[in-house]
PDB file of C-alpha atoms in Angstrom:
ATOM      1  CA  MET I   1       0.000   0.000   0.000  1.00  0.00           C
ATOM      2  CA  ARG I   2       2.804   2.369   0.869  1.00  0.00           C
ATOM      3  CA  LYS I   3       4.601   1.694  -2.439  1.00  0.00           C
ATOM      4  CA  ARG I   4       1.399   2.425  -4.385  1.00  0.00           C
ATOM      5  CA  LEU I   5       0.939   5.768  -2.582  1.00  0.00           C
ATOM      6  CA  TYR I   6       4.573   6.637  -3.247  1.00  0.00           C
ATOM      7  CA  LEU I   7       4.203   5.762  -6.963  1.00  0.00           C
ATOM      8  CA  VAL I   8       0.990   7.777  -7.339  1.00  0.00           C
ATOM      9  CA  SER I   9       2.633  10.760  -5.629  1.00  0.00           C
ATOM     10  CA  ILE I  10       5.621  10.597  -7.990  1.00  0.00           C
ATOM     11  CA  LEU I  11       3.354  10.358 -11.057  1.00  0.00           C
ATOM     12  CA  ALA I  12       1.243  13.297  -9.877  1.00  0.00           C
ATOM     13  CA  LEU I  13       4.400  15.377  -9.328  1.00  0.00           C
ATOM     14  CA  VAL I  14       5.713  14.497 -12.805  1.00  0.00           C
ATOM     15  CA  ALA I  15       2.342  15.412 -14.377  1.00  0.00           C
ATOM     16  CA  LEU I  16       2.288  18.737 -12.512  1.00  0.00           C
ATOM     17  CA  ILE I  17       5.812  19.575 -13.654  1.00  0.00           C
ATOM     18  CA  ALA I  18       4.898  18.684 -17.265  1.00  0.00           C
ATOM     19  CA  VAL I  19       1.798  20.905 -17.215  1.00  0.00           C
ATOM     20  CA  LEU I  20       3.716  23.802 -15.686  1.00  0.00           C
ATOM     21  CA  GLY I  21       6.497  23.323 -18.247  1.00  0.00           C
ATOM     22  CA  VAL I  22       4.060  23.497 -21.160  1.00  0.00           C
ATOM     23  CA  ARG I  23       2.375  26.596 -19.701  1.00  0.00           C
ATOM     24  CA  TRP I  24       5.769  28.255 -19.212  1.00  0.00           C
ATOM     25  CA  ALA I  25       6.814  27.447 -22.799  1.00  0.00           C
ATOM     26  CA  ASP I  26       3.477  28.746 -24.082  1.00  0.00           C
ATOM     27  CA  ARG I  27       3.917  32.068 -22.256  1.00  0.00           C
ATOM     28  CA  ARG I  28       7.438  32.395 -23.689  1.00  0.00           C
ATOM     29  CA  GLY I  29       5.987  32.064 -27.192  1.00  0.00           C
ATOM     30  CA  ASP I  30       7.413  28.624 -27.936  1.00  0.00           C
ATOM     31  CA  PHE I  31       4.080  27.541 -29.489  1.00  0.00           C
ATOM     32  CA  ASP I  32       3.252  30.723 -31.422  1.00  0.00           C
ATOM     33  CA  LEU I  33       2.060  30.455 -35.023  1.00  0.00           C
ATOM     34  CA  LEU I  34       4.992  31.364 -37.263  1.00  0.00           C
ATOM     35  CA  GLN I  35       4.181  29.590 -40.525  1.00  0.00           C
ATOM     36  CA  ALA I  36       1.220  28.266 -42.446  1.00  0.00           C
ATOM     37  CA  ARG I  37       1.189  25.618 -45.141  1.00  0.00           C
ATOM     38  CA  ILE I  38      -1.650  25.683 -47.658  1.00  0.00           C
ATOM     39  CA  ASP I  39      -2.305  22.359 -49.380  1.00  0.00           C
ATOM     40  CA  ASN I  40      -4.243  21.959 -52.628  1.00  0.00           C
ATOM     41  CA  SER I  41      -5.427  25.546 -52.895  1.00  0.00           C
ATOM     42  CA  GLY I  42      -5.775  25.288 -56.677  1.00  0.00           C
ATOM     43  CA  PRO I  43      -7.335  28.408 -58.188  1.00  0.00           C
ATOM     44  CA  VAL I  44      -8.296  29.890 -54.784  1.00  0.00           C
ATOM     45  CA  ASP I  45      -7.172  33.495 -54.245  1.00  0.00           C
ATOM     46  CA  SER I  46      -4.089  33.152 -52.018  1.00  0.00           C
ATOM     47  CA  CYS I  47      -4.329  36.810 -50.923  1.00  0.00           C
ATOM     48  CA  LEU I  48      -7.769  36.116 -49.470  1.00  0.00           C
ATOM     49  CA  VAL I  49      -6.442  33.084 -47.579  1.00  0.00           C
ATOM     50  CA  ALA I  50      -3.510  35.148 -46.260  1.00  0.00           C
ATOM     51  CA  THR I  51      -5.895  37.907 -45.132  1.00  0.00           C
ATOM     52  CA  ILE I  52      -7.951  35.386 -43.141  1.00  0.00           C
ATOM     53  CA  LEU I  53      -4.888  33.779 -41.507  1.00  0.00           C
ATOM     54  CA  GLU I  54      -2.931  36.992 -40.817  1.00  0.00           C
ATOM     55  CA  PRO I  55      -4.582  37.908 -37.466  1.00  0.00           C
ATOM     56  CA  TRP I  56      -3.655  34.488 -36.042  1.00  0.00           C
ATOM     57  CA  PHE I  57       0.099  34.820 -36.600  1.00  0.00           C
ATOM     58  CA  GLY I  58       2.052  35.377 -33.403  1.00  0.00           C
ATOM     59  CA  ARG I  59      -0.709  33.836 -31.275  1.00  0.00           C
ATOM     60  CA  SER I  60      -0.400  30.552 -29.420  1.00  0.00           C
ATOM     61  CA  LEU I  61      -1.329  27.397 -31.316  1.00  0.00           C
ATOM     62  CA  LEU I  62      -2.528  25.900 -28.033  1.00  0.00           C
ATOM     63  CA  SER I  63      -5.365  28.429 -27.826  1.00  0.00           C
ATOM     64  CA  LEU I  64      -6.058  28.620 -31.566  1.00  0.00           C
ATOM     65  CA  ASP I  65      -9.745  28.468 -32.547  1.00  0.00           C
ATOM     66  CA  ARG I  66      -9.571  26.073 -35.493  1.00  0.00           C
ATOM     67  CA  ASP I  67     -13.353  26.067 -35.949  1.00  0.00           C
ATOM     68  CA  SER I  68     -13.392  29.845 -36.409  1.00  0.00           C
ATOM     69  CA  ILE I  69     -10.595  29.693 -38.989  1.00  0.00           C
ATOM     70  CA  THR I  70     -12.352  26.851 -40.809  1.00  0.00           C
ATOM     71  CA  ARG I  71     -15.628  28.816 -40.942  1.00  0.00           C
ATOM     72  CA  GLN I  72     -13.840  31.898 -42.306  1.00  0.00           C
ATOM     73  CA  LEU I  73     -12.011  29.860 -44.960  1.00  0.00           C
ATOM     74  CA  ASN I  74     -15.216  28.018 -45.943  1.00  0.00           C
ATOM     75  CA  SER I  75     -16.729  31.399 -46.800  1.00  0.00           C
ATOM     76  CA  ILE I  76     -14.308  31.660 -49.744  1.00  0.00           C
ATOM     77  CA  GLU I  77     -16.251  31.238 -52.942  1.00  0.00           C
ATOM     78  CA  GLY I  78     -15.698  27.968 -54.782  1.00  0.00           C
ATOM     79  CA  LEU I  79     -14.387  25.756 -51.976  1.00  0.00           C
ATOM     80  CA  ASN I  80     -16.006  22.383 -51.330  1.00  0.00           C
ATOM     81  CA  SER I  81     -14.288  21.836 -47.990  1.00  0.00           C
ATOM     82  CA  VAL I  82     -11.482  23.082 -45.745  1.00  0.00           C
ATOM     83  CA  SER I  83      -9.664  21.423 -42.860  1.00  0.00           C
ATOM     84  CA  VAL I  84      -7.258  23.096 -40.455  1.00  0.00           C
ATOM     85  CA  SER I  85      -4.705  21.195 -38.385  1.00  0.00           C
ATOM     86  CA  VAL I  86      -1.915  22.202 -36.034  1.00  0.00           C
ATOM     87  CA  VAL I  87       1.636  20.872 -36.123  1.00  0.00           C
ATOM     88  CA  LEU I  88       3.520  21.912 -33.012  1.00  0.00           C
ATOM     89  CA  PRO I  89       5.543  23.928 -32.355  1.00  0.00           C
ATOM     90  CA  HIS I  90       4.850  26.625 -34.999  1.00  0.00           C
ATOM     91  CA  THR I  91       2.850  25.439 -38.032  1.00  0.00           C
ATOM     92  CA  LEU I  92      -0.755  25.590 -39.183  1.00  0.00           C
ATOM     93  CA  ILE I  93      -1.767  23.340 -42.100  1.00  0.00           C
ATOM     94  CA  VAL I  94      -4.778  24.308 -44.198  1.00  0.00           C
ATOM     95  CA  SER I  95      -6.036  21.653 -46.623  1.00  0.00           C
ATOM     96  CA  MET I  96      -8.523  22.841 -49.214  1.00  0.00           C
ATOM     97  CA  GLU I  97     -10.719  21.052 -51.686  1.00  0.00           C
ATOM     98  CA  PRO I  98     -11.665  23.548 -54.389  1.00  0.00           C
ATOM     99  CA  GLY I  99     -14.700  22.931 -56.558  1.00  0.00           C
ATOM    100  CA  GLU I 100     -14.117  21.909 -60.143  1.00  0.00           C
ATOM    101  CA  ALA I 101     -15.927  23.775 -62.883  1.00  0.00           C
ATOM    102  CA  THR I 102     -17.885  21.324 -65.048  1.00  0.00           C
ATOM    103  CA  ALA I 103     -19.944  23.748 -67.115  1.00  0.00           C
ATOM    104  CA  VAL I 104     -20.624  27.410 -67.798  1.00  0.00           C
ATOM    105  CA  VAL I 105     -24.222  28.581 -67.303  1.00  0.00           C
ATOM    106  CA  SER I 106     -25.511  31.495 -69.381  1.00  0.00           C
ATOM    107  CA  MET I 107     -28.532  33.400 -68.095  1.00  0.00           C
ATOM    108  CA  GLY I 108     -29.733  36.857 -69.010  1.00  0.00           C
ATOM    109  CA  GLY I 109     -26.514  37.875 -70.743  1.00  0.00           C
ATOM    110  CA  SER I 110     -24.211  36.794 -67.911  1.00  0.00           C
ATOM    111  CA  THR I 111     -22.202  33.615 -67.635  1.00  0.00           C
ATOM    112  CA  MET I 112     -20.892  31.792 -64.592  1.00  0.00           C
ATOM    113  CA  PRO I 113     -18.947  28.575 -64.095  1.00  0.00           C
ATOM    114  CA  VAL I 114     -20.620  25.936 -61.906  1.00  0.00           C
ATOM    115  CA  THR I 115     -19.698  22.614 -60.307  1.00  0.00           C
ATOM    116  CA  ALA I 116     -21.490  19.352 -61.025  1.00  0.00           C
ATOM    117  CA  GLN I 117     -23.591  20.025 -57.894  1.00  0.00           C
ATOM    118  CA  GLY I 118     -24.616  23.463 -59.223  1.00  0.00           C
ATOM    119  CA  ARG I 119     -22.443  25.583 -56.898  1.00  0.00           C
ATOM    120  CA  ILE I 120     -21.405  28.848 -58.516  1.00  0.00           C
ATOM    121  CA  LEU I 121     -17.661  29.384 -58.857  1.00  0.00           C
ATOM    122  CA  PRO I 122     -15.660  32.573 -59.409  1.00  0.00           C
ATOM    123  CA  MET I 123     -15.611  33.730 -63.045  1.00  0.00           C
ATOM    124  CA  GLU I 124     -11.821  33.302 -63.167  1.00  0.00           C
ATOM    125  CA  TRP I 125     -12.302  29.529 -62.875  1.00  0.00           C
ATOM    126  CA  ALA I 126     -14.115  29.322 -66.223  1.00  0.00           C
ATOM    127  CA  SER I 127     -12.367  27.618 -69.098  1.00  0.00           C
ATOM    128  CA  PRO I 128     -13.167  27.945 -72.810  1.00  0.00           C
ATOM    129  CA  SER I 129     -13.247  24.135 -73.030  1.00  0.00           C
ATOM    130  CA  LEU I 130     -16.238  23.850 -70.645  1.00  0.00           C
ATOM    131  CA  PRO I 131     -19.677  23.108 -72.113  1.00  0.00           C
ATOM    132  CA  GLU I 132     -22.096  26.038 -72.066  1.00  0.00           C
ATOM    133  CA  LEU I 133     -25.605  25.576 -70.681  1.00  0.00           C
ATOM    134  CA  THR I 134     -28.336  28.131 -71.360  1.00  0.00           C
TER     135      THR I 134
END
């Protein structure tokens, strides 16, 4: 019984030291966002992505709100999905799945590229080789 109490006390002390060490490193800025990697952005406007990520640079990755970043990036026109992951100590990885234009729809004198599901894409994503639907 005494050995078990001694072992539990040692483990609790080690856990406390580990937690305090991580908190200390976090306050020193050892887990601050310093770089972002964007995977599979395709035709997405990289300036828009940079504008969304810019306020998060220099902030701790341990307190990063990935859901908020994902929602902001999902608002970019033409994206099917976005996922955001953290790689400690300093990197944020954004994986994007842009929509693929399958046709150009012409209505009332204007044209717009669309995906197979009917989602409207930015005009820059249109290609002359796409079929035109009226």
